[in-house]
Amino acid sequence: MGAEPSMAEWSNWSGKQTASPQAVVRPASEEAVAARVRSAAQAGSRVRCLGAGHSHSPLAATEGVLLNLEALAGVASVDREQRVATIRAGTRIYQLGSALRGHGLGLHNQGDIDRQALAGATATGTHGTGRRLPCLSASVVGARVALADGSLVDCDPEREPGLLALARLGLGAVGAITRLDLSVREAYRLRERMWLEPLDAVLDRIDALAAAHRHFEFFWYPGRSKAICKAGDETDAPPEYPLADEGHRVGWSYEVLANHRPERHTEMEYALPAGEGPACFREIRALVENRFPEVAWPLEYRSVAADDVWLSMAQGRPTVTISVHQDVALDEAPVFRACEEIFARHAGRPHWGKLHYRSGKELAALYPRWDDWWRERDRYDPDGVFLNDHVASLRS
Ligand SMILES: Cc1cc2nc3c(=O)[nH]c(=O)nc-3n(C[C@H](O)[C@H](O)[C@H](O)COP(=O)(O)OP(=O)(O)OC[C@H]3O[C@@H](n4cnc5c(N)ncnc54)[C@H](O)[C@@H]3O)c2cc1C
């Protein structure tokens, strides 16, 4: 087990979140994770796990021990009959595609990029687009978790169902997840297409577009009249290599769904009841154009199926998401706060891994299982070993 004194500040992908952990540790096994959690807890230190550091919110930040689980990677086993894959928590999404296809399997869906660690992505409800496709956390059917007392506990719907509810979407605040059982499907290929269309026409027929395609989303740059539409559908056609640019690809799902997004930005994303999407988007468009003409980044609009994950942004309601990006060199707060007022009026729930300014009281009103989540969290981690200041601040 390697431990590094905290010589440098930790920072997330955007560079906008920083922290000085007392130690950054890279355990090489599940047992080593459990032992490090136990020793930290006994010493009175807090513990946070690190995925790929791609969250814009200060979720991974800690002044305690930061556990980097990147050594716990790969597919541990596959149950082809049940279509369940057991995957080590530190596995990057990009490591999963071909590994699962080796078993004839694939993820139901994935996000816009594939750099996240699996347990990091599920901890925040990371989603892609697709009206019939829920977020990644909804695919979690079991997990192994190193709890604050140093025990390694397996959970599924029969064993420790309360822990499973937390492990599906836990904000890193429950324990160190060492493996996840994921519902998967047979491997599949996608054909992707992109086109330009007047924004108002897209908003007018957004329901039909989302219904017509397995994946549909659009991007819109402030000041432009047209939106960039992107659709993806299953195909039997063979992959066309080398893969063309984004928007004209035919390939395996993981090849087509993943994009390259190297430009550093920071982001706010809200999940709204699907019916609120077009009206909310129009308000955000007017706000950005009239008050924040310096925003040069696109707004993104996606669909996510309803699920039953306690803190999922799509819990209990068919959802659309709208995201707003800002350059890392600029102060994002004025535009994000103004957007948030609009999102809040449309019953929006903030993406846990992106910036928001909501209080625990406001969040509690948005999540029917909020109190259950906290009650179970406190049961498994009564001393708050896995809390950081950010998550603790969401309680009230
Ligand atoms: C360029 C870019 C594109 C993005 N695209 C999308 C997108 O398309 N869709 C979307 O929904 N989101 C997207 N996001 C947000 C991103 O998917 C989430 O913030 C995700 O949680 C990041 O995963 P990570 O591995 O980097 O986790 P981190 O940011 O490192 O950690 C996130 C949380 O997971 C916890 N965690 C990590 N590993 C473990 C573990 N083993 N056990 C317990 N807790 C753990 C951490 O403690 C923390 O609370 C994007 C972000 C960026 C920067």
Short mmCIF file of C-alpha atoms and ligand atoms in Angstrom, two decimals:
data_model
loop_
_atom_site.label_atom_id
_atom_site.label_comp_id
_atom_site.label_asym_id
_atom_site.label_seq_id
_atom_site.Cartn_x
_atom_site.Cartn_y
_atom_site.Cartn_z
CA MET A 1 0.00 0.00 0.00
CA GLY A 2 1.56 3.30 -1.01
CA ALA A 3 1.07 6.40 1.13
CA GLU A 4 2.22 9.81 0.04
CA PRO A 5 2.47 12.75 2.38
CA SER A 6 0.35 15.52 0.97
CA MET A 7 3.06 17.61 -0.67
CA ALA A 8 0.79 19.13 -3.27
CA GLU A 9 -2.77 20.24 -3.27
CA TRP A 10 -5.22 17.78 -4.76
CA SER A 11 -7.31 19.30 -7.52
CA ASN A 12 -10.16 18.04 -9.61
CA TRP A 13 -10.31 17.86 -13.43
CA SER A 14 -11.34 21.49 -13.89
CA GLY A 15 -8.73 22.71 -11.38
CA LYS A 16 -11.45 24.68 -9.59
CA GLN A 17 -11.67 22.38 -6.55
CA THR A 18 -8.57 21.91 -4.43
CA ALA A 19 -7.77 20.29 -1.09
CA SER A 20 -4.81 19.23 1.03
CA PRO A 21 -5.39 15.63 2.09
CA GLN A 22 -3.28 14.45 5.01
CA ALA A 23 -2.39 11.42 2.87
CA VAL A 24 -3.18 10.03 -0.56
CA VAL A 25 -3.21 6.24 -0.48
CA ARG A 26 -3.40 3.71 -3.32
CA PRO A 27 -4.46 0.37 -1.83
CA ALA A 28 -3.71 -2.65 -4.00
CA SER A 29 -6.46 -4.97 -2.72
CA GLU A 30 -9.91 -4.92 -1.14
CA GLU A 31 -8.37 -6.05 2.16
CA ALA A 32 -5.89 -3.18 2.00
CA VAL A 33 -8.75 -0.73 1.45
CA ALA A 34 -10.56 -2.07 4.51
CA ALA A 35 -7.40 -1.96 6.63
CA ARG A 36 -6.69 1.65 5.62
CA VAL A 37 -10.24 2.71 6.39
CA ARG A 38 -10.04 1.05 9.81
CA SER A 39 -6.73 2.66 10.72
CA ALA A 40 -7.88 6.09 9.56
CA ALA A 41 -11.13 5.82 11.53
CA GLN A 42 -9.27 4.66 14.65
CA ALA A 43 -6.97 7.66 14.33
CA GLY A 44 -9.99 9.95 14.10
CA SER A 45 -9.37 10.87 10.44
CA ARG A 46 -12.00 11.25 7.80
CA VAL A 47 -11.78 9.24 4.57
CA ARG A 48 -12.86 10.04 1.03
CA CYS A 49 -12.51 7.89 -2.08
CA LEU A 50 -11.26 9.29 -5.34
CA GLY A 51 -12.41 8.21 -8.77
CA ALA A 52 -11.05 10.13 -11.74
CA GLY A 53 -11.58 13.53 -10.08
CA HIS A 54 -14.05 14.61 -12.77
CA SER A 55 -16.69 16.00 -10.43
CA HIS A 56 -17.07 19.76 -10.60
CA SER A 57 -18.52 19.87 -7.08
CA PRO A 58 -16.15 19.38 -4.10
CA LEU A 59 -17.26 15.79 -3.59
CA ALA A 60 -13.88 14.11 -3.42
CA ALA A 61 -12.17 16.94 -1.52
CA THR A 62 -10.87 16.08 1.93
CA GLU A 63 -8.35 17.19 4.51
CA GLY A 64 -8.32 13.58 5.74
CA VAL A 65 -7.20 10.43 3.94
CA LEU A 66 -7.87 10.25 0.21
CA LEU A 67 -8.16 6.68 -1.07
CA ASN A 68 -7.34 6.36 -4.74
CA LEU A 69 -8.77 3.02 -5.86
CA GLU A 70 -7.35 2.99 -9.38
CA ALA A 71 -5.47 -0.27 -8.68
CA LEU A 72 -8.78 -2.06 -8.18
CA ALA A 73 -9.63 -2.33 -11.87
CA GLY A 74 -11.11 -4.82 -14.29
CA VAL A 75 -14.03 -7.20 -14.66
CA ALA A 76 -13.94 -9.65 -11.73
CA SER A 77 -16.60 -12.06 -13.04
CA VAL A 78 -19.60 -12.28 -15.31
CA ASP A 79 -22.92 -14.07 -14.96
CA ARG A 80 -23.94 -14.30 -18.59
CA GLU A 81 -27.29 -15.89 -17.84
CA GLN A 82 -28.38 -13.17 -15.40
CA ARG A 83 -26.57 -10.50 -17.43
CA VAL A 84 -24.71 -9.22 -14.40
CA ALA A 85 -21.02 -8.23 -14.42
CA THR A 86 -19.01 -7.78 -11.23
CA ILE A 87 -16.60 -4.93 -11.78
CA ARG A 88 -13.84 -3.58 -9.56
CA ALA A 89 -14.67 -0.10 -8.34
CA GLY A 90 -11.68 1.76 -9.76
CA THR A 91 -12.24 0.53 -13.32
CA ARG A 92 -12.40 3.45 -15.74
CA ILE A 93 -15.45 3.38 -17.99
CA TYR A 94 -13.14 3.31 -21.02
CA GLN A 95 -11.57 0.08 -19.71
CA LEU A 96 -14.98 -1.56 -19.58
CA GLY A 97 -16.19 -1.49 -23.18
CA SER A 98 -13.90 -4.02 -24.80
CA ALA A 99 -13.59 -6.07 -21.58
CA LEU A 100 -17.36 -6.56 -21.46
CA ARG A 101 -17.59 -7.17 -25.20
CA GLY A 102 -15.11 -10.03 -24.70
CA HIS A 103 -18.03 -11.65 -22.84
CA GLY A 104 -20.56 -10.57 -25.49
CA LEU A 105 -21.91 -7.86 -23.15
CA GLY A 106 -22.18 -4.10 -22.96
CA LEU A 107 -23.42 -1.27 -20.72
CA HIS A 108 -27.03 -0.16 -21.29
CA ASN A 109 -25.80 3.40 -21.65
CA GLN A 110 -22.97 5.69 -20.63
CA GLY A 111 -22.18 9.38 -20.36
CA ASP A 112 -20.66 11.84 -22.74
CA ILE A 113 -17.10 10.88 -21.80
CA ASP A 114 -15.63 7.60 -20.54
CA ARG A 115 -12.80 8.83 -18.28
CA GLN A 116 -14.65 8.36 -14.96
CA ALA A 117 -14.08 5.49 -12.55
CA LEU A 118 -17.12 3.24 -12.33
CA ALA A 119 -17.67 3.86 -8.60
CA GLY A 120 -17.11 7.58 -9.11
CA ALA A 121 -19.69 7.69 -11.89
CA THR A 122 -22.34 5.75 -9.97
CA ALA A 123 -21.71 7.79 -6.79
CA THR A 124 -23.20 10.84 -8.53
CA GLY A 125 -25.82 9.28 -10.82
CA THR A 126 -23.85 9.84 -14.01
CA HIS A 127 -26.10 9.48 -17.04
CA GLY A 128 -26.07 9.55 -20.80
CA THR A 129 -29.04 10.38 -22.97
CA GLY A 130 -31.98 8.20 -23.95
CA ARG A 131 -35.60 8.48 -22.92
CA ARG A 132 -35.78 4.76 -22.14
CA LEU A 133 -32.35 4.57 -20.50
CA PRO A 134 -31.77 5.33 -16.82
CA CYS A 135 -28.56 6.59 -15.20
CA LEU A 136 -25.66 4.25 -14.40
CA SER A 137 -26.59 4.01 -10.71
CA ALA A 138 -29.85 2.29 -11.68
CA SER A 139 -27.80 -0.59 -13.12
CA VAL A 140 -26.17 -1.34 -9.76
CA VAL A 141 -27.66 -4.55 -8.32
CA GLY A 142 -25.00 -5.37 -5.75
CA ALA A 143 -21.80 -4.05 -4.20
CA ARG A 144 -18.95 -4.76 -1.79
CA VAL A 145 -18.25 -1.93 0.61
CA ALA A 146 -15.47 -1.31 3.13
CA LEU A 147 -17.32 0.27 6.04
CA ALA A 148 -15.93 2.66 8.63
CA ASP A 149 -15.29 -0.20 11.10
CA GLY A 150 -13.01 -1.89 8.56
CA SER A 151 -15.44 -4.67 7.64
CA LEU A 152 -15.98 -5.66 4.00
CA VAL A 153 -19.72 -6.13 3.48
CA ASP A 154 -21.55 -7.51 0.44
CA CYS A 155 -24.98 -6.10 -0.32
CA ASP A 156 -27.75 -6.91 -2.79
CA PRO A 157 -31.56 -6.76 -2.66
CA GLU A 158 -31.63 -9.65 -0.13
CA ARG A 159 -28.53 -8.97 1.93
CA GLU A 160 -28.23 -5.48 3.45
CA PRO A 161 -30.75 -3.81 1.11
CA GLY A 162 -30.27 -0.50 2.96
CA LEU A 163 -26.58 -0.57 2.15
CA LEU A 164 -27.35 -1.39 -1.48
CA ALA A 165 -29.63 1.65 -1.68
CA LEU A 166 -26.71 3.79 -0.56
CA ALA A 167 -24.11 2.00 -2.67
CA ARG A 168 -26.10 2.69 -5.84
CA LEU A 169 -25.73 6.43 -5.34
CA GLY A 170 -23.84 7.30 -2.19
CA LEU A 171 -21.95 10.56 -2.85
CA GLY A 172 -18.88 8.76 -1.49
CA ALA A 173 -20.39 9.16 1.97
CA VAL A 174 -21.15 5.61 2.95
CA GLY A 175 -17.97 3.54 2.67
CA ALA A 176 -15.27 2.65 0.20
CA ILE A 177 -16.89 0.63 -2.57
CA THR A 178 -14.48 -2.00 -3.84
CA ARG A 179 -16.68 -3.71 -6.45
CA LEU A 180 -20.07 -3.25 -8.06
CA ASP A 181 -22.47 -5.77 -9.63
CA LEU A 182 -23.89 -4.15 -12.74
CA SER A 183 -26.86 -5.13 -14.82
CA VAL A 184 -25.61 -5.30 -18.41
CA ARG A 185 -27.03 -6.39 -21.77
CA GLU A 186 -25.78 -8.13 -24.90
CA ALA A 187 -23.13 -6.19 -26.81
CA TYR A 188 -24.58 -3.88 -29.48
CA ARG A 189 -23.58 -1.47 -32.17
CA LEU A 190 -24.83 2.06 -32.78
CA ARG A 191 -25.13 4.36 -35.74
CA GLU A 192 -24.81 8.03 -34.83
CA ARG A 193 -25.99 10.97 -36.86
CA MET A 194 -25.71 14.73 -36.35
CA TRP A 195 -27.58 17.59 -38.00
CA LEU A 196 -28.40 21.28 -37.59
CA GLU A 197 -31.97 22.41 -37.02
CA PRO A 198 -33.57 25.68 -35.83
CA LEU A 199 -33.64 25.61 -32.03
CA ASP A 200 -37.33 26.47 -31.79
CA ALA A 201 -38.26 23.67 -34.17
CA VAL A 202 -36.24 21.20 -32.07
CA LEU A 203 -37.93 22.37 -28.86
CA ASP A 204 -41.35 22.16 -30.53
CA ARG A 205 -40.81 18.52 -31.51
CA ILE A 206 -38.49 17.39 -28.72
CA ASP A 207 -40.89 14.66 -27.55
CA ALA A 208 -41.02 13.09 -30.99
CA LEU A 209 -37.25 13.28 -31.39
CA ALA A 210 -36.58 11.70 -28.00
CA ALA A 211 -39.14 8.97 -28.72
CA ALA A 212 -37.81 8.23 -32.19
CA HIS A 213 -34.21 7.49 -31.19
CA ARG A 214 -32.48 5.29 -28.63
CA HIS A 215 -30.25 8.28 -27.88
CA PHE A 216 -31.13 11.87 -28.66
CA GLU A 217 -29.61 15.11 -27.43
CA PHE A 218 -28.94 18.58 -28.67
CA PHE A 219 -26.36 21.29 -28.06
CA TRP A 220 -26.99 24.97 -28.58
CA TYR A 221 -24.44 27.77 -28.66
CA PRO A 222 -25.75 31.10 -27.30
CA GLY A 223 -26.41 33.57 -30.07
CA ARG A 224 -27.04 30.97 -32.75
CA SER A 225 -30.42 30.18 -34.23
CA LYS A 226 -29.75 26.50 -34.86
CA ALA A 227 -29.16 23.60 -32.49
CA ILE A 228 -26.75 20.75 -33.13
CA CYS A 229 -28.83 17.59 -32.91
CA LYS A 230 -27.31 14.18 -32.28
CA ALA A 231 -29.12 10.83 -32.49
CA GLY A 232 -27.95 7.27 -32.01
CA ASP A 233 -29.73 4.03 -32.85
CA GLU A 234 -28.90 0.35 -32.75
CA THR A 235 -27.71 -1.15 -35.99
CA ASP A 236 -26.63 -4.51 -37.37
CA ALA A 237 -24.21 -2.77 -39.69
CA PRO A 238 -20.54 -3.59 -39.13
CA PRO A 239 -18.33 -0.95 -37.51
CA GLU A 240 -16.82 1.53 -39.92
CA TYR A 241 -13.16 1.93 -38.97
CA PRO A 242 -11.42 4.23 -38.57
CA LEU A 243 -14.32 5.80 -36.71
CA ALA A 244 -15.37 9.07 -38.29
CA ASP A 245 -15.70 12.27 -36.31
CA GLU A 246 -18.38 12.67 -33.68
CA GLY A 247 -21.79 12.51 -35.31
CA HIS A 248 -21.05 10.14 -38.17
CA ARG A 249 -19.96 6.97 -36.45
CA VAL A 250 -20.93 3.32 -36.72
CA GLY A 251 -19.33 1.12 -34.11
CA TRP A 252 -19.73 -0.73 -30.82
CA SER A 253 -21.80 1.18 -28.28
CA TYR A 254 -18.81 2.22 -26.17
CA GLU A 255 -16.96 3.48 -29.24
CA VAL A 256 -19.85 5.64 -30.38
CA LEU A 257 -21.13 6.95 -27.04
CA ALA A 258 -17.79 8.21 -25.73
CA ASN A 259 -16.56 11.64 -26.77
CA HIS A 260 -13.40 13.59 -26.31
CA ARG A 261 -13.94 16.76 -24.22
CA PRO A 262 -10.48 18.13 -23.46
CA GLU A 263 -11.40 21.83 -23.12
CA ARG A 264 -11.41 22.68 -19.42
CA HIS A 265 -14.71 24.04 -18.24
CA THR A 266 -16.92 24.02 -15.20
CA GLU A 267 -20.53 22.99 -15.32
CA MET A 268 -23.97 23.14 -13.76
CA GLU A 269 -26.57 20.57 -14.78
CA TYR A 270 -30.14 20.26 -13.64
CA ALA A 271 -32.60 17.38 -14.00
CA LEU A 272 -36.22 18.43 -14.58
CA PRO A 273 -39.52 16.64 -14.97
CA ALA A 274 -39.52 15.86 -18.70
CA GLY A 275 -42.52 18.08 -19.44
CA GLU A 276 -40.74 21.14 -18.02
CA GLY A 277 -37.78 20.83 -20.37
CA PRO A 278 -38.71 23.05 -23.35
CA ALA A 279 -40.11 25.94 -21.28
CA CYS A 280 -37.13 25.85 -18.93
CA PHE A 281 -34.68 25.75 -21.82
CA ARG A 282 -36.33 28.80 -23.41
CA GLU A 283 -36.00 30.74 -20.15
CA ILE A 284 -32.33 29.77 -19.79
CA ARG A 285 -31.72 30.78 -23.41
CA ALA A 286 -33.25 34.22 -22.84
CA LEU A 287 -31.29 34.67 -19.62
CA VAL A 288 -27.94 33.77 -21.16
CA GLU A 289 -28.48 35.87 -24.27
CA ASN A 290 -29.76 38.93 -22.42
CA ARG A 291 -27.64 38.96 -19.26
CA PHE A 292 -24.58 36.79 -19.86
CA PRO A 293 -23.46 37.27 -23.46
CA GLU A 294 -19.92 36.25 -22.44
CA VAL A 295 -21.02 32.59 -22.17
CA ALA A 296 -19.41 31.00 -25.22
CA TRP A 297 -20.02 27.37 -24.28
CA PRO A 298 -22.96 25.28 -25.45
CA LEU A 299 -26.02 24.34 -23.44
CA GLU A 300 -26.79 20.62 -23.60
CA TYR A 301 -30.22 18.94 -23.44
CA ARG A 302 -30.65 15.21 -22.75
CA SER A 303 -33.28 12.69 -21.64
CA VAL A 304 -33.04 10.14 -18.84
CA ALA A 305 -35.55 7.42 -17.86
CA ALA A 306 -37.14 7.42 -14.41
CA ASP A 307 -35.60 5.08 -11.82
CA ASP A 308 -35.95 4.05 -8.17
CA VAL A 309 -32.50 5.05 -6.87
CA TRP A 310 -33.05 7.10 -3.69
CA LEU A 311 -30.92 10.10 -4.60
CA SER A 312 -31.02 9.76 -8.37
CA MET A 313 -31.83 12.97 -10.20
CA ALA A 314 -34.37 10.92 -12.20
CA GLN A 315 -35.86 9.19 -9.15
CA GLY A 316 -39.56 8.65 -9.77
CA ARG A 317 -39.89 10.88 -12.80
CA PRO A 318 -39.09 10.81 -16.54
CA THR A 319 -36.40 13.42 -16.79
CA VAL A 320 -34.62 15.82 -19.06
CA THR A 321 -31.35 17.45 -18.17
CA ILE A 322 -30.04 20.86 -19.14
CA SER A 323 -26.42 21.78 -18.60
CA VAL A 324 -24.67 25.10 -18.68
CA HIS A 325 -20.89 25.35 -19.05
CA GLN A 326 -18.46 28.13 -18.30
CA ASP A 327 -14.79 28.66 -19.03
CA VAL A 328 -12.53 27.82 -16.07
CA ALA A 329 -10.84 31.21 -16.40
CA LEU A 330 -14.13 33.03 -15.69
CA ASP A 331 -16.24 33.32 -12.54
CA GLU A 332 -19.13 30.95 -13.17
CA ALA A 333 -21.12 31.92 -10.07
CA PRO A 334 -23.20 34.83 -11.46
CA VAL A 335 -24.51 32.92 -14.47
CA PHE A 336 -24.89 29.62 -12.61
CA ARG A 337 -26.79 31.24 -9.74
CA ALA A 338 -29.12 33.01 -12.15
CA CYS A 339 -29.71 29.75 -14.06
CA GLU A 340 -30.31 27.92 -10.80
CA GLU A 341 -33.20 30.26 -9.94
CA ILE A 342 -34.87 29.20 -13.18
CA PHE A 343 -34.09 25.51 -12.71
CA ALA A 344 -35.51 25.67 -9.17
CA ARG A 345 -38.79 27.15 -10.44
CA HIS A 346 -39.09 24.08 -12.69
CA ALA A 347 -38.58 21.63 -9.79
CA GLY A 348 -35.04 20.90 -10.95
CA ARG A 349 -32.68 18.62 -9.09
CA PRO A 350 -28.96 19.43 -9.38
CA HIS A 351 -26.44 16.90 -10.71
CA TRP A 352 -24.42 15.81 -7.67
CA GLY A 353 -21.14 15.91 -9.57
CA LYS A 354 -21.66 19.43 -10.94
CA LEU A 355 -21.86 22.84 -9.30
CA HIS A 356 -24.95 23.90 -7.41
CA TYR A 357 -25.78 26.13 -4.47
CA ARG A 358 -28.77 24.33 -2.94
CA SER A 359 -29.28 23.78 0.80
CA GLY A 360 -30.14 20.47 2.43
CA LYS A 361 -33.61 21.82 3.21
CA GLU A 362 -34.25 22.53 -0.46
CA LEU A 363 -32.85 19.16 -1.52
CA ALA A 364 -34.97 17.33 1.05
CA ALA A 365 -38.08 18.76 -0.60
CA LEU A 366 -36.95 17.36 -3.96
CA TYR A 367 -36.17 13.79 -2.86
CA PRO A 368 -38.90 11.66 -1.21
CA ARG A 369 -36.23 9.28 0.14
CA TRP A 370 -33.91 12.02 1.49
CA ASP A 371 -34.45 11.19 5.17
CA ASP A 372 -34.15 7.45 4.48
CA TRP A 373 -30.82 8.02 2.75
CA TRP A 374 -29.43 9.98 5.69
CA ARG A 375 -30.85 7.55 8.28
CA GLU A 376 -29.18 4.56 6.57
CA ARG A 377 -25.97 6.53 6.01
CA ASP A 378 -25.78 7.37 9.69
CA ARG A 379 -26.46 3.72 10.59
CA TYR A 380 -23.52 2.45 8.53
CA ASP A 381 -21.19 5.34 9.39
CA PRO A 382 -22.33 6.78 12.75
CA ASP A 383 -19.13 8.77 13.31
CA GLY A 384 -19.20 10.44 9.91
CA VAL A 385 -15.87 8.99 8.79
CA PHE A 386 -16.96 9.15 5.14
CA LEU A 387 -18.35 12.68 5.23
CA ASN A 388 -16.53 15.74 3.99
CA ASP A 389 -17.53 19.34 4.60
CA HIS A 390 -19.47 19.55 1.34
CA VAL A 391 -21.64 16.47 1.92
CA ALA A 392 -22.10 17.32 5.60
CA SER A 393 -23.33 20.78 4.57
CA LEU A 394 -26.10 19.18 2.48
CA ARG A 395 -27.72 17.61 5.52
CA SER A 396 -29.61 20.75 6.51
C1 LIG B 1 -15.58 16.45 -19.16
C2 LIG B 1 -16.67 15.89 -18.27
C3 LIG B 1 -17.74 15.24 -18.86
C4 LIG B 1 -18.77 14.72 -18.06
N1 LIG B 1 -19.83 14.11 -18.66
C5 LIG B 1 -20.86 13.66 -17.91
C6 LIG B 1 -21.99 13.05 -18.52
O1 LIG B 1 -22.06 12.87 -19.73
N2 LIG B 1 -23.01 12.66 -17.71
C7 LIG B 1 -22.99 12.85 -16.37
O2 LIG B 1 -23.96 12.50 -15.70
N3 LIG B 1 -21.92 13.40 -15.76
C8 LIG B 1 -20.86 13.80 -16.51
N4 LIG B 1 -19.77 14.35 -15.89
C9 LIG B 1 -19.73 14.34 -14.42
C10 LIG B 1 -19.04 13.05 -13.93
O3 LIG B 1 -19.52 11.91 -14.60
C11 LIG B 1 -19.33 12.83 -12.45
O4 LIG B 1 -18.96 13.94 -11.69
C12 LIG B 1 -18.63 11.58 -11.90
O5 LIG B 1 -19.02 11.38 -10.59
C13 LIG B 1 -17.12 11.67 -11.99
O6 LIG B 1 -16.58 10.41 -11.78
P1 LIG B 1 -15.11 10.28 -11.18
O7 LIG B 1 -14.67 8.86 -11.33
O8 LIG B 1 -14.24 11.32 -11.72
O9 LIG B 1 -15.41 10.51 -9.63
P2 LIG B 1 -14.83 11.62 -8.63
O10 LIG B 1 -15.22 12.96 -9.12
O11 LIG B 1 -13.40 11.34 -8.37
O12 LIG B 1 -15.69 11.27 -7.34
C14 LIG B 1 -17.08 11.43 -7.36
C15 LIG B 1 -17.66 10.84 -6.07
O13 LIG B 1 -17.50 9.42 -6.11
C16 LIG B 1 -16.95 8.98 -4.88
N5 LIG B 1 -16.20 7.74 -5.13
C17 LIG B 1 -15.30 7.51 -6.09
N6 LIG B 1 -14.86 6.24 -5.99
C18 LIG B 1 -15.49 5.67 -4.94
C19 LIG B 1 -15.44 4.40 -4.32
N7 LIG B 1 -14.66 3.43 -4.77
N8 LIG B 1 -16.22 4.19 -3.24
C20 LIG B 1 -17.03 5.15 -2.77
N9 LIG B 1 -17.13 6.37 -3.32
C21 LIG B 1 -16.37 6.63 -4.39
C22 LIG B 1 -16.07 10.15 -4.44
O14 LIG B 1 -15.79 10.10 -3.06
C23 LIG B 1 -16.95 11.31 -4.81
O15 LIG B 1 -17.90 11.53 -3.81
C24 LIG B 1 -18.71 14.85 -16.64
C25 LIG B 1 -17.62 15.49 -16.05
C26 LIG B 1 -16.60 16.01 -16.86
C27 LIG B 1 -15.44 16.71 -16.22
#
